[in-house]
């Protein structure tokens, strides 16, 4: 049974224009609002009686935008990444049973609509940008993000392997060989892997290129401090769809 969500018609002088999507848990919606001057904002809205994981993700995204914008406003970015930005936070409203994040609406094209060569070049720039941001986040702000170490990944991977064997028993040999490979190389990851700030879901739809060529990163709800290699591993899930990029 789906929840009935009453979306605010007006927020901070912005009027509801359209509803974009509802998250799978039915407790978060994304809408577009517009004010009298025509300026648009993206509103991410959480509803609930208890502050759950969806609420935490939204609060995490707000923290990420605020921290990154602070760095962009106080640091001079290297020339090769100065075209990368994040949207400005227009407002953040938190009440007992709801939470609303308003960020500026960026007109442009999503990364997934670009040519493969552009996508690759943009991804390399974005990787540099995020690494730069991570190195410049003050210690006081680092505490706003979670840190995920190798043990968490290993536990999750073993759990996934068990589910895969149950669901796809005919592929057991391949699943087990993959598990052996991961366990064999875990020591290398622990020794050589570097902990840094990551976006957490860096796919081709999570950045927008505006009409001036600037790249805007969006959807930082899964951002955290963890092994930076995990960003690339996450991206490969989406590269597989593009075929040519995956190869």
Coordinates of C-alpha atoms in Angstrom, one line a residue:
X1 CA 0.0 0.0 0.0
X2 CA 1.5 3.3 -1.1
X3 CA 1.7 6.2 1.3
X4 CA -0.4 9.3 0.6
X5 CA 2.1 12.2 0.5
X6 CA 0.8 15.8 0.7
X7 CA 3.3 17.9 -1.2
X8 CA 3.5 21.6 -0.1
X9 CA 2.1 23.9 -2.8
X10 CA 4.5 26.7 -1.8
X11 CA 7.9 26.7 -0.1
X12 CA 9.8 29.9 0.7
X13 CA 8.1 31.9 -2.1
X14 CA 8.4 29.1 -4.7
X15 CA 5.3 27.5 -6.2
X16 CA 5.0 23.8 -7.1
X17 CA 5.6 23.4 -10.8
X18 CA 5.8 19.6 -11.1
X19 CA 6.6 16.4 -9.3
X20 CA 9.6 14.6 -10.8
X21 CA 9.8 11.3 -9.0
X22 CA 9.0 9.4 -5.9
X23 CA 11.8 7.4 -4.2
X24 CA 11.2 3.6 -3.8
X25 CA 10.5 3.8 -0.1
X26 CA 7.6 6.3 -0.8
X27 CA 8.8 8.6 1.9
X28 CA 10.8 11.0 -0.4
X29 CA 9.7 13.0 -3.4
X30 CA 11.6 15.3 -5.8
X31 CA 9.7 18.3 -7.2
X32 CA 10.4 21.4 -9.2
X33 CA 9.3 24.8 -7.8
X34 CA 9.3 28.2 -9.4
X35 CA 9.1 31.7 -8.0
X36 CA 7.4 34.8 -9.5
X37 CA 10.6 35.8 -11.4
X38 CA 10.8 32.4 -13.1
X39 CA 13.7 31.1 -11.1
X40 CA 13.4 27.3 -10.5
X41 CA 14.6 25.2 -7.7
X42 CA 14.8 21.4 -7.1
X43 CA 13.1 20.4 -3.9
X44 CA 13.9 17.0 -2.2
X45 CA 11.3 16.4 0.4
X46 CA 11.2 13.7 3.1
X47 CA 8.1 12.7 5.1
X48 CA 8.0 10.4 8.1
X49 CA 7.2 10.0 11.7
X50 CA 10.6 8.6 12.5
X51 CA 13.9 9.8 11.2
X52 CA 15.0 6.8 9.0
X53 CA 17.7 6.1 6.5
X54 CA 16.0 8.2 3.8
X55 CA 16.1 11.2 6.2
X56 CA 19.8 10.6 6.9
X57 CA 20.6 10.5 3.1
X58 CA 18.8 13.8 2.6
X59 CA 20.6 15.4 5.6
X60 CA 23.9 14.0 4.3
X61 CA 23.3 15.6 0.8
X62 CA 22.6 19.0 2.5
X63 CA 25.9 18.7 4.4
X64 CA 27.8 17.8 1.3
X65 CA 26.5 20.8 -0.7
X66 CA 27.2 23.2 2.1
X67 CA 30.8 21.9 2.7
X68 CA 31.7 21.9 -1.0
X69 CA 30.2 25.3 -1.7
X70 CA 32.2 26.7 1.2
X71 CA 35.4 25.3 -0.3
X72 CA 34.5 26.7 -3.8
X73 CA 33.9 30.1 -2.3
X74 CA 37.2 30.2 -0.3
X75 CA 39.7 28.3 -2.5
X76 CA 41.0 29.0 -5.9
X77 CA 40.5 25.8 -7.9
X78 CA 43.2 24.4 -10.2
X79 CA 42.6 25.5 -13.8
X80 CA 41.7 22.0 -15.1
X81 CA 38.8 21.6 -12.7
X82 CA 37.6 25.2 -12.2
X83 CA 34.6 24.5 -14.5
X84 CA 33.1 22.0 -12.0
X85 CA 30.6 23.2 -9.6
X86 CA 27.7 22.0 -7.3
X87 CA 24.3 23.7 -7.1
X88 CA 23.8 26.4 -4.5
X89 CA 21.6 25.5 -1.5
X90 CA 18.5 27.8 -1.6
X91 CA 17.0 26.6 1.7
X92 CA 16.8 23.8 4.2
X93 CA 13.6 23.3 6.2
X94 CA 13.5 20.7 9.0
X95 CA 10.4 20.0 11.0
X96 CA 9.2 17.2 13.2
X97 CA 7.9 15.0 10.4
X98 CA 9.4 16.4 7.3
X99 CA 12.6 17.7 5.8
X100 CA 13.0 19.8 2.7
X101 CA 16.2 20.6 0.7
X102 CA 16.0 23.3 -1.9
X103 CA 18.9 23.6 -4.4
X104 CA 19.2 25.7 -7.5
X105 CA 17.8 24.2 -10.8
X106 CA 20.5 23.8 -13.4
X107 CA 19.5 24.0 -17.1
X108 CA 21.6 21.8 -19.3
X109 CA 22.2 18.2 -20.4
X110 CA 22.7 15.2 -18.2
X111 CA 26.0 13.4 -18.6
X112 CA 24.3 10.3 -20.0
X113 CA 23.2 12.2 -23.1
X114 CA 26.8 13.1 -24.1
X115 CA 29.2 11.4 -26.5
X116 CA 31.3 8.6 -24.9
X117 CA 34.6 10.6 -25.3
X118 CA 33.0 13.6 -23.5
X119 CA 31.7 11.3 -20.7
X120 CA 35.2 9.8 -20.1
X121 CA 36.9 13.3 -20.1
X122 CA 34.3 14.6 -17.7
X123 CA 34.6 11.7 -15.4
X124 CA 38.4 12.2 -15.2
X125 CA 37.9 15.8 -14.4
X126 CA 35.2 15.0 -11.8
X127 CA 37.5 12.5 -10.1
X128 CA 40.2 15.2 -9.8
X129 CA 37.6 17.6 -8.4
X130 CA 36.3 15.3 -5.8
X131 CA 39.8 14.4 -4.7
X132 CA 40.7 18.1 -4.4
X133 CA 37.5 18.7 -2.3
X134 CA 38.3 15.8 0.0
X135 CA 41.8 17.1 0.7
X136 CA 40.4 20.6 1.5
X137 CA 37.5 19.6 3.8
X138 CA 38.3 20.9 7.3
X139 CA 38.5 18.3 10.1
X140 CA 35.5 19.8 11.8
X141 CA 33.4 19.2 8.6
X142 CA 34.7 15.7 8.1
X143 CA 32.8 14.7 11.2
X144 CA 29.6 15.3 9.3
X145 CA 30.2 12.3 7.0
X146 CA 30.4 8.6 7.7
X147 CA 33.6 6.6 7.1
X148 CA 33.4 3.2 5.6
X149 CA 36.4 0.8 6.0
X150 CA 37.3 -2.5 4.3
X151 CA 35.5 -4.7 6.8
X152 CA 32.1 -3.2 6.0
X153 CA 32.7 -3.9 2.3
X154 CA 33.9 -7.5 3.0
X155 CA 30.8 -8.2 5.1
X156 CA 28.5 -6.9 2.5
X157 CA 30.3 -8.8 -0.3
X158 CA 30.0 -12.1 1.5
X159 CA 26.3 -11.5 2.2
X160 CA 25.8 -10.7 -1.6
X161 CA 27.7 -13.9 -2.5
X162 CA 25.3 -16.0 -0.3
X163 CA 22.3 -14.4 -1.9
X164 CA 23.7 -14.9 -5.4
X165 CA 24.3 -18.6 -4.8
X166 CA 20.7 -19.0 -3.5
X167 CA 19.3 -17.1 -6.5
X168 CA 21.6 -18.4 -9.2
X169 CA 22.9 -21.9 -8.1
X170 CA 23.9 -22.8 -11.7
X171 CA 26.6 -20.1 -11.6
X172 CA 28.0 -21.3 -8.3
X173 CA 31.5 -22.1 -9.7
X174 CA 31.9 -18.5 -11.1
X175 CA 30.5 -16.9 -7.9
X176 CA 32.9 -18.9 -5.7
X177 CA 35.9 -18.1 -8.0
X178 CA 35.0 -14.4 -7.7
X179 CA 34.8 -14.7 -3.9
X180 CA 38.3 -16.3 -3.9
X181 CA 39.7 -13.5 -6.0
X182 CA 38.2 -10.8 -3.7
X183 CA 39.5 -12.5 -0.5
X184 CA 42.9 -13.0 -2.1
X185 CA 43.2 -9.3 -2.9
X186 CA 41.6 -7.9 0.2
X187 CA 45.1 -7.6 1.8
X188 CA 46.3 -5.4 -1.1
X189 CA 43.2 -3.2 -0.7
X190 CA 43.9 -2.7 3.0
X191 CA 47.6 -2.0 2.4
X192 CA 47.4 0.2 -0.7
X193 CA 43.8 1.6 -0.7
X194 CA 43.6 5.3 0.2
X195 CA 40.7 6.7 2.2
X196 CA 39.2 9.8 0.8
X197 CA 36.0 11.7 0.1
X198 CA 33.7 10.1 -2.5
X199 CA 30.5 11.1 -4.2
X200 CA 29.1 7.6 -3.6
X201 CA 26.9 7.3 -6.7
X202 CA 28.9 8.9 -9.5
X203 CA 27.0 7.8 -12.6
X204 CA 26.3 9.6 -15.8
X205 CA 23.0 11.0 -14.7
X206 CA 24.4 12.6 -11.6
X207 CA 26.1 15.5 -13.3
X208 CA 24.7 18.2 -15.6
X209 CA 26.6 20.2 -18.2
X210 CA 25.1 23.7 -18.5
X211 CA 25.0 25.7 -21.7
X212 CA 28.3 27.4 -20.9
X213 CA 30.1 24.1 -20.5
X214 CA 30.2 24.0 -16.7
X215 CA 29.8 20.7 -15.0
X216 CA 27.4 20.5 -12.0
X217 CA 27.6 17.5 -9.7
X218 CA 24.3 16.6 -8.1
X219 CA 22.8 13.9 -5.7
X220 CA 25.4 13.7 -3.0
X221 CA 23.2 11.7 -0.6
X222 CA 25.6 8.7 -0.5
X223 CA 28.8 10.8 -0.1
X224 CA 31.2 9.6 2.5
X225 CA 34.9 8.9 3.4
X226 CA 36.0 5.5 2.1
X227 CA 38.4 3.9 -0.4
X228 CA 38.5 6.1 -3.4
X229 CA 38.7 3.0 -5.6
X230 CA 35.1 2.3 -4.7
X231 CA 34.0 5.3 -6.8
X232 CA 35.4 3.6 -9.9
X233 CA 33.8 0.3 -9.0
X234 CA 30.5 2.0 -8.6
X235 CA 30.8 3.6 -12.0
X236 CA 31.4 0.3 -13.8
X237 CA 27.8 -0.8 -13.0
X238 CA 26.7 2.0 -15.4
X239 CA 29.5 1.6 -17.9
X240 CA 28.3 -1.9 -18.6
X241 CA 25.1 -0.5 -20.0
X242 CA 27.0 1.7 -22.5
X243 CA 28.9 -1.3 -23.9
X244 CA 31.7 0.6 -25.7
X245 CA 32.7 2.4 -22.6
X246 CA 32.8 -0.8 -20.6
X247 CA 35.3 -2.4 -22.9

